[in-house]
Amino acid sequence: EDRELEFDDILSAPLPKAPLEVTFRAHWLAIEGVQPLIPENPLPEGMDVASAGKKRKAAEGGDASSGKDPMVQDVLSQELQLYYEKVTTAVLQGSPHILSAALDSLRSDPGLQSLLPYFTQFITDEVKHSLKDLAVLHALVSMTSALLNNPQLHVEPHLHKLMPAVMTCMVGKKLCKSALD
């Protein structure tokens, strides 16, 4: 049962201890455009607490069996997917005018950070598959140059994947079908 308190007793009682000093704790909200699954950050839409806990444990424990980096975003927006398709199509088979527009966009668009791993993989794969097509190789090197010249992109984490493709284009013995090219 609750006991009754006198108002005078409450007023004459000593004050409680003051709280500890105010402190601040910093953490990364997002790293290179990807929000890590840590307790300080909110859960992504459509994710329940149980699956988030499993992913957090995998991220903390470095679950190598999954084969995926827990920091990599799995889903791109439809706009980014469409942009990726248009740019890759322009690089592979577009007219010079469309290719120039795509390269200008890659050189200046600030919102491409989340597409950078996909563009890097695309460049690497296409250099391997297009070793005899000089026009495609030239477009891929131009695409690499455009990405590297975009001041808003943080390309350094992806250089280890881009360098072999660029070096192949630079020192390859035979990069076209005809010896005259």
PDB file of C-alpha atoms in Angstrom, residues 65 71 99 107 113 123 149 173:
ATOM      1  CA  SER A  65      30.966 -18.051 -43.540  1.00  0.00           C
ATOM      2  CA  MET A  71      28.842  -3.028 -44.129  1.00  0.00           C
ATOM      3  CA  LEU A  99      29.037   8.128 -73.834  1.00  0.00           C
ATOM      4  CA  ARG A 107      32.682  13.164 -63.405  1.00  0.00           C
ATOM      5  CA  GLN A 113      29.170   6.772 -53.711  1.00  0.00           C
ATOM      6  CA  ILE A 123      35.063  -2.113 -64.996  1.00  0.00           C
ATOM      7  CA  ASN A 149      38.133  12.895 -61.239  1.00  0.00           C
ATOM      8  CA  LYS A 173      50.445  -6.976 -75.367  1.00  0.00           C
TER       9      LYS A 173
END
